[in-house]
XYZ file of C-alpha atoms in Angstrom:
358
model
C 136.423 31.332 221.225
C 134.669 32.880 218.336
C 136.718 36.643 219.268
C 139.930 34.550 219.865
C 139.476 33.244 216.394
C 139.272 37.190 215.311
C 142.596 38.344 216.829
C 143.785 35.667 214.824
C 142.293 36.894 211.974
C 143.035 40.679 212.705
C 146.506 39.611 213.083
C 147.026 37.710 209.783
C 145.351 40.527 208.244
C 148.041 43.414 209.963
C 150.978 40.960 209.016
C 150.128 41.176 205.376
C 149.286 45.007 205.354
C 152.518 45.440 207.085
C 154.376 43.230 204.390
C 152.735 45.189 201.978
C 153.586 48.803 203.308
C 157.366 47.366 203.599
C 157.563 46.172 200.156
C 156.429 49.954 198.652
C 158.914 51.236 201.152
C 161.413 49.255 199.956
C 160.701 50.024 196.499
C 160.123 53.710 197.026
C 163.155 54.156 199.447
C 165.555 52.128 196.240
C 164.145 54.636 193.524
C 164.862 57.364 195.566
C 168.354 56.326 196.178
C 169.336 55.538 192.278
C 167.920 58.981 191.499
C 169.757 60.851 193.844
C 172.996 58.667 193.133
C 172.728 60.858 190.047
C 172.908 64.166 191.443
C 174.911 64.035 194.844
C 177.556 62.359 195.851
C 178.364 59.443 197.516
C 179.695 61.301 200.620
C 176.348 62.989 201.105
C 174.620 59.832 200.623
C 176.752 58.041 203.138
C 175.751 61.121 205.297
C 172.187 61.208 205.177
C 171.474 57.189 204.593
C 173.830 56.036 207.298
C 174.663 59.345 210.031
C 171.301 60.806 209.512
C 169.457 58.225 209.339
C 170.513 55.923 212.466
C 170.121 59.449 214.481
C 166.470 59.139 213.464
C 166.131 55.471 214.038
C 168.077 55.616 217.460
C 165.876 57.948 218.819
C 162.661 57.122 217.405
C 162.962 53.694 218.579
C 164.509 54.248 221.911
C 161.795 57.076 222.463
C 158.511 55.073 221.563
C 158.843 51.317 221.283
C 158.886 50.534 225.388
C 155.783 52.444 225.602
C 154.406 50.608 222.386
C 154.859 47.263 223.804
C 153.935 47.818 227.099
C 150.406 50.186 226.366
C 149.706 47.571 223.609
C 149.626 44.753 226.728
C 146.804 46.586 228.339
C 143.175 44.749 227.682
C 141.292 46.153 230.649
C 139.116 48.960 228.929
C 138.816 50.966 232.590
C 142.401 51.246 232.259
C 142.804 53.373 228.633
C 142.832 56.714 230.161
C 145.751 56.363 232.534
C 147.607 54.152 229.616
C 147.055 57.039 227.197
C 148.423 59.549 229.533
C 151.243 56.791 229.663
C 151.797 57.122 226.253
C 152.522 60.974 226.212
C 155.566 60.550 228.355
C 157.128 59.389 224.625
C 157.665 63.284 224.014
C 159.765 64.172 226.938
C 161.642 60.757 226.659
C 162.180 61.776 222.691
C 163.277 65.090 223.712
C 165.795 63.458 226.384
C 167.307 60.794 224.156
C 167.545 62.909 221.274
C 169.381 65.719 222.872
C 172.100 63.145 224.215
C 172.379 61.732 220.795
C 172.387 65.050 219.157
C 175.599 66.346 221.210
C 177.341 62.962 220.414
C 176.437 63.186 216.763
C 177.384 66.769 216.983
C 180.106 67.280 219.124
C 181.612 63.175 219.674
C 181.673 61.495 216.446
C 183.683 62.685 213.461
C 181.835 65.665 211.405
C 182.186 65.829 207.612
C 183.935 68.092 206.029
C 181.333 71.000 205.020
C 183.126 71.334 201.400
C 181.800 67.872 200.928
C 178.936 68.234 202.668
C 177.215 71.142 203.431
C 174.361 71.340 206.356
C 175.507 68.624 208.406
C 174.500 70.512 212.284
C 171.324 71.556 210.550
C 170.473 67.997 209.440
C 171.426 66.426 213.320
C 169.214 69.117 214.212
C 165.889 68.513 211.705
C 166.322 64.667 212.916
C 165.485 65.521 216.016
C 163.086 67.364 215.543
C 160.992 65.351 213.466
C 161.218 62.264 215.992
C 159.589 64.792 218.566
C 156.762 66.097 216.162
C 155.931 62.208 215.498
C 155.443 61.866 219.208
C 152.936 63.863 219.791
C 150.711 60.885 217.606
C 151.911 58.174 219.638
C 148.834 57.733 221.869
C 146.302 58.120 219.007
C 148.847 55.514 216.766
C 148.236 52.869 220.267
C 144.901 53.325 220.326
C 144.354 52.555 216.623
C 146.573 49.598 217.123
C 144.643 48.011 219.976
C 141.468 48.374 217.931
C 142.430 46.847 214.890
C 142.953 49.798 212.413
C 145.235 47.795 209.975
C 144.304 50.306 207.117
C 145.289 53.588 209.532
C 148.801 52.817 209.961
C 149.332 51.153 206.645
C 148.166 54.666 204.485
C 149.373 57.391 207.343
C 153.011 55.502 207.048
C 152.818 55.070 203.356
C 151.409 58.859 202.503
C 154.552 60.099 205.299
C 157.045 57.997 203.178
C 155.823 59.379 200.272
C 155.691 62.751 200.675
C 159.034 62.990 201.915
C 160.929 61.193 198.965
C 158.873 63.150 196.432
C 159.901 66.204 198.624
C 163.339 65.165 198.759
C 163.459 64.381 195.112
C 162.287 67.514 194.124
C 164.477 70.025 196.473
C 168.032 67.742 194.881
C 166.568 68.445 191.528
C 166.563 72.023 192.557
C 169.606 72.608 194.980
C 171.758 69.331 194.416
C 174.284 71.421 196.136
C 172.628 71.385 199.418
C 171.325 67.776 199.746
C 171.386 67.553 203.995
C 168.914 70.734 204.287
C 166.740 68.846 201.620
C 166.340 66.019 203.755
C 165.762 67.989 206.701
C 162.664 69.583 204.923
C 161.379 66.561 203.715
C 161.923 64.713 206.477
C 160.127 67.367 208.672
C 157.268 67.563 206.365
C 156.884 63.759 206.481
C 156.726 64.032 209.975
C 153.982 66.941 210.296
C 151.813 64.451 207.897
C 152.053 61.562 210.393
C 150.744 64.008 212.768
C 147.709 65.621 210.927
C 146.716 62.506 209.269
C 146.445 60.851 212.831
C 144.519 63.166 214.900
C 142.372 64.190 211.601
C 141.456 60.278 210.768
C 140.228 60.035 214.927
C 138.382 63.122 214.739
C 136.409 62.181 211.650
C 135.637 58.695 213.721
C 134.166 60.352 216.312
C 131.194 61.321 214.493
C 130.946 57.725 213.465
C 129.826 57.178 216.666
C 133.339 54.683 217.595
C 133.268 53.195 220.900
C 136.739 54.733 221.343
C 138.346 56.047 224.952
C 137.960 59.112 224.267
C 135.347 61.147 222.434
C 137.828 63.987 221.016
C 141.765 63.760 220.076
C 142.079 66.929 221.723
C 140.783 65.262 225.364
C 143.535 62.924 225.398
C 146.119 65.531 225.567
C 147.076 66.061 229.486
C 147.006 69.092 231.742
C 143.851 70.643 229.438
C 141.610 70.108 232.243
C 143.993 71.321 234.757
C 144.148 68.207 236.310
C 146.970 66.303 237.261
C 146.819 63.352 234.637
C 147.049 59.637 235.983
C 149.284 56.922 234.825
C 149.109 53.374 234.898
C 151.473 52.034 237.434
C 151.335 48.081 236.048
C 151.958 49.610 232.389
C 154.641 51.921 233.750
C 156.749 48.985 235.638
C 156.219 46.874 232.446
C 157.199 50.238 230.198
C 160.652 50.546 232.163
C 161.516 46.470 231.802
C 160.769 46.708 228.242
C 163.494 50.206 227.746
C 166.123 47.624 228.333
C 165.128 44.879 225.857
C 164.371 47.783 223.598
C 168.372 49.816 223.937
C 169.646 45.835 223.272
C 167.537 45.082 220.105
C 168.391 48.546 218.552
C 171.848 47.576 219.088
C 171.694 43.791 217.594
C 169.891 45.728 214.799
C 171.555 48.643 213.929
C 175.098 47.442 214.795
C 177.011 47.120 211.751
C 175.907 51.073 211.438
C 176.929 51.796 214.693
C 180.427 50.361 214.424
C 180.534 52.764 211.370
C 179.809 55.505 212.845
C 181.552 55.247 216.200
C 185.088 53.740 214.974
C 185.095 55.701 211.512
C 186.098 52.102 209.578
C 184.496 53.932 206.195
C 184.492 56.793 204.281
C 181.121 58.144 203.804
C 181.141 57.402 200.632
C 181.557 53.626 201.389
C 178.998 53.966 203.924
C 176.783 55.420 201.534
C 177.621 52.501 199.056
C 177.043 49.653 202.028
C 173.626 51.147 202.974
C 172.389 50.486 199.187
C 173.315 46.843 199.143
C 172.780 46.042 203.080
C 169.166 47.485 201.961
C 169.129 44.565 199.544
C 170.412 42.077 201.477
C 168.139 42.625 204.224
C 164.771 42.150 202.321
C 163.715 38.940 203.903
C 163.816 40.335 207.301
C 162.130 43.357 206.580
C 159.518 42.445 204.106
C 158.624 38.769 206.449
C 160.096 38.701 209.773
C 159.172 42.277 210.884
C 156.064 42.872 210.396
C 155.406 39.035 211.710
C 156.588 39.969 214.353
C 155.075 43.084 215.133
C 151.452 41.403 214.614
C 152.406 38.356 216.597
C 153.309 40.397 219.713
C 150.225 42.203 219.584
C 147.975 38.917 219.037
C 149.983 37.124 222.245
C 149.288 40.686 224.224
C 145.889 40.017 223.531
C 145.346 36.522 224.079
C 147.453 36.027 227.090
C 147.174 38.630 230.029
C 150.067 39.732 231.961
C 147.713 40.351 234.779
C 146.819 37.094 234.835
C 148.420 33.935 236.652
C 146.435 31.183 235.603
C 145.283 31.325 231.722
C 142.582 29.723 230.161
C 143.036 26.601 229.007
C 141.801 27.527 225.014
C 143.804 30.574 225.183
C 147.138 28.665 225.639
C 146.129 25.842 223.313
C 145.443 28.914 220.484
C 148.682 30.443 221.620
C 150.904 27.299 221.171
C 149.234 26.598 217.806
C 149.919 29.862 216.294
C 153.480 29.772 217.846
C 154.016 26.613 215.982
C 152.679 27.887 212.544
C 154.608 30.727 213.043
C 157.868 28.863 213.650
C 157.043 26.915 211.041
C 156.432 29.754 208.497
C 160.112 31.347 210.114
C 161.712 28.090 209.197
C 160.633 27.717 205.761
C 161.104 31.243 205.059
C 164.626 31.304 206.363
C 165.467 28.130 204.008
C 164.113 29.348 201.305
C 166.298 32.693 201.419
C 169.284 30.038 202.211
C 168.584 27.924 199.543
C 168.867 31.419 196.903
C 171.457 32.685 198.590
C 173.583 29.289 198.309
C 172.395 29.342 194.700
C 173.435 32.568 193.701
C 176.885 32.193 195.739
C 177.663 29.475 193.590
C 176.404 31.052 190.256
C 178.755 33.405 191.089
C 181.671 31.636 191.711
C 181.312 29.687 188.613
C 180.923 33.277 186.410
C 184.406 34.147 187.940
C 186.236 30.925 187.047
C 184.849 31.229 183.600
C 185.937 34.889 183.042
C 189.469 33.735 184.865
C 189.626 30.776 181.890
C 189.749 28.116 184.856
C-alpha cells in the first residue's frame, strides 16, 4: 500500500510541475507574441501562430501520443525492451503523417500571398522537420516518465521553449522582413535541444548507477546489434486502439483552428488576432485540466493493469478515491472560472450602457 501511496504522491507532484511549466509557457509564449506584434504583421502572425503552428501540433500529436499512452500502460519490467523498440516506430509514423499533412498544407489549403508573407513552403517544411528530430527522444522521454522524472521533462520542455522564443525574438529583431524562416530556425533549434538534453541527462544517469532498462541511450536504438528488434504485441494492439481516440481528441481540440484553416472563414490577420485572445481564454484548461490529466492517466496506468482481470481490492478503492477528488477538484475549478467569467460578462455589459448614457 505504502508504493500505492507513492504514485499518488509522484502524481500530485508531476501535476504541479506540469502546471508550473504551462504557466511560464504561457507567459513566455504572450511576451513573445506582444513583441513581435511590433515588428511583423498580423498576416504573418496569423501564419505562423495558427497555419504553422497546428501543422506542428497535428503531427506531433498524431505521431507520438498513441504510443505515449499505450508504452506508459506497461508495468511488467521484462517487458521494457520490446516497449522501447515500440516506441521508435513514432519516427516513421511522424515521417508518414507529416508528409500527408505537408502536401495538404502545401498544395490543398489556400497559400499566402508571398508579398505578405515571405517563406511560407520553407516554414511547412521546418515544421516537419522538427516533429521528426523530436522523435528520435520519444523512447528515452517514456522511460523517464514511467520512472518518475518530474524534474526531466519539466526543464528539457522549458529550456526547448526558451531557446526558441529568444531565438525567434532575436532573428525578427534582425530580419523582421522574413519572419516564417525565423521561426523555422528557432523552431528547429528548439527541437535539436529536446534531443541533446534527453539522451545527455540518461547518459549522465548511467554512471549513477540507475536501475534503468538499458545501460546506454545509444543501446536502445534498434538494428545496432544487427538484430531484428522485438515489439510488444499487447502494447502494439493497445497502441493502434488508442490512434483513434487520439485523431478524435486532436480534432475536439484543435477544431476551431481547423475550420480556419480548411474553409478560409479569416484573413490571417484575424487568425493571427483570434490565436492571441483564444490563448487567453483558454488558460484554465491549459494551466489545470491538462496537466491533471496527463498525471492522472499515468497514476490509473499504474495502479490498475490492463493485463489484469480481477484487481485488487485496495487498488480500486485508491482508484475510486482519487477519481472522486479529482472530480471534485474539476468541479470546483470549472465554477470558479464560471463564476469570473459571469462576473466579468456583466462588468462589461454595465461599462457599455454607461458609455451608451443608458
Amino acid at each position: 500500500m505504502t508504493a500505492k501511496k507513492n504514485l499518488v504522491q509522484q502524481a500530485t507532484k508531476a501535476a504541479s510541475y506540469n502546471i508550473l511549466l504551462q504557466v511560464s509557457l504561457r507567459v513566455v509564449t504572450f511576451v513573445l507574441n506582444a513583441f513581435i506584434l511590433r515588428r511583423v504583421s498580423k498576416d504573418v502572425l496569423g501564419v505562423v501562430n495558427v497555419r504553422l503552428l497546428l501543422l506542428y501540433t497535428t503531427v506531433q500529436f498524431l505521431s507520438r501520443e498513441p504510443f505515449r499512452r499505450a508504452c506508459l500502460s506497461n508495468g511488467q519490467p521484462s517487458r521494457w525492451p520490446a516497449v522501447i523498440n515500440l516506441a521508435w516506430f513514432c519516427v516513421p509514423v511522424s515521417v508518414s503523417v507529416g508528409a500527408v499533412a505537408g502536401f495538404a498544407w502545401l498544395f490543398l489549403l489556400e497559400r499566402p500571398e508571398p508579398a505578405l508573407v515571405a517563406g511560407y513552403p520553407t516554414g511547412v517544411c521546418a515544421i516537419i522537420v522538427a516533429v521528426v528530430i523530436e522523435m528520435l527522444a520519444e523512447p528515452l522521454y517514456i522511460v523517464g516518465q514511467a520512472f518518475h522524472y518530474v524534474k526531466l521533462r519539466v526543464f528539457v520542455e522549458g529550456a526547448s521553449m526558451t531557446l526558441r522564443c529568444v531565438l525567434m525574438a532575436a532573428l525578427v529583431t534582425l530580419y523582421p522582413q522574413h519572419a516564417v524562416w525565423a521561426f523555422s530556425v528557432s523552431q528547429i533549434a528548439a527541437s535539436c535541444l529536446y534531443v541533446a538534453a534527453f539522451y545527455t541527462y540518461f547518459s549522465v544517469r548511467k554512471c549513477e548507477g540507475e536501475k534503468l532498462p538499458f545501460d546506454s541511450p545509444l543501446c536502445i536504438v534498434p538494428f545496432l546489434d544487427g538484430n531484428l528488434p522485438e515489439v510488444d504485441a499487447a502494447t502494439w494492439k493497445l497502441t493502434r486502439s488508442f490512434m483513434k481516440q487520439t485523431l478524435f481528441k486532436q480534432v475536439l481540440t484543435e477544431g476551431e483552428r481547423y475550420v480556419m484553416t480548411l474553409f478560409s472563414l479569416l484573413t490571417f490577420s484575424e487568425q493571427g488576432v483570434y490565436d492571441v485572445v483564444n490563448n487567453l481564454g483558454s488558460l484554465a484548461a491549459r494551466f489545470v485540466f491538462q496537466p491533471i490529466e496527463e498525471s492522472g492517466y499515468h497514476f490509473f496506468a499504474q495502479v490498475l493493469r490492463r493485463d489484469k482481470k480481477l484487481q485488487a481490492a485496495d487498488d480500486l478503492a485508491l482508484s475510486a478515491h482519487v477519481l472522486e477528488q479529482l472530480l471534485k477538484l474539476m468541479v470546483h475549478v470549472g465554477l470558479i472560472v464560471l463564476t469570473l467569467r459571469t462576473k466579468d460578462l456583466t462588468l462589461h455589459s454595465c461599462c457599455t450602457c454607461m458609455a451608451e448614457g443608458r
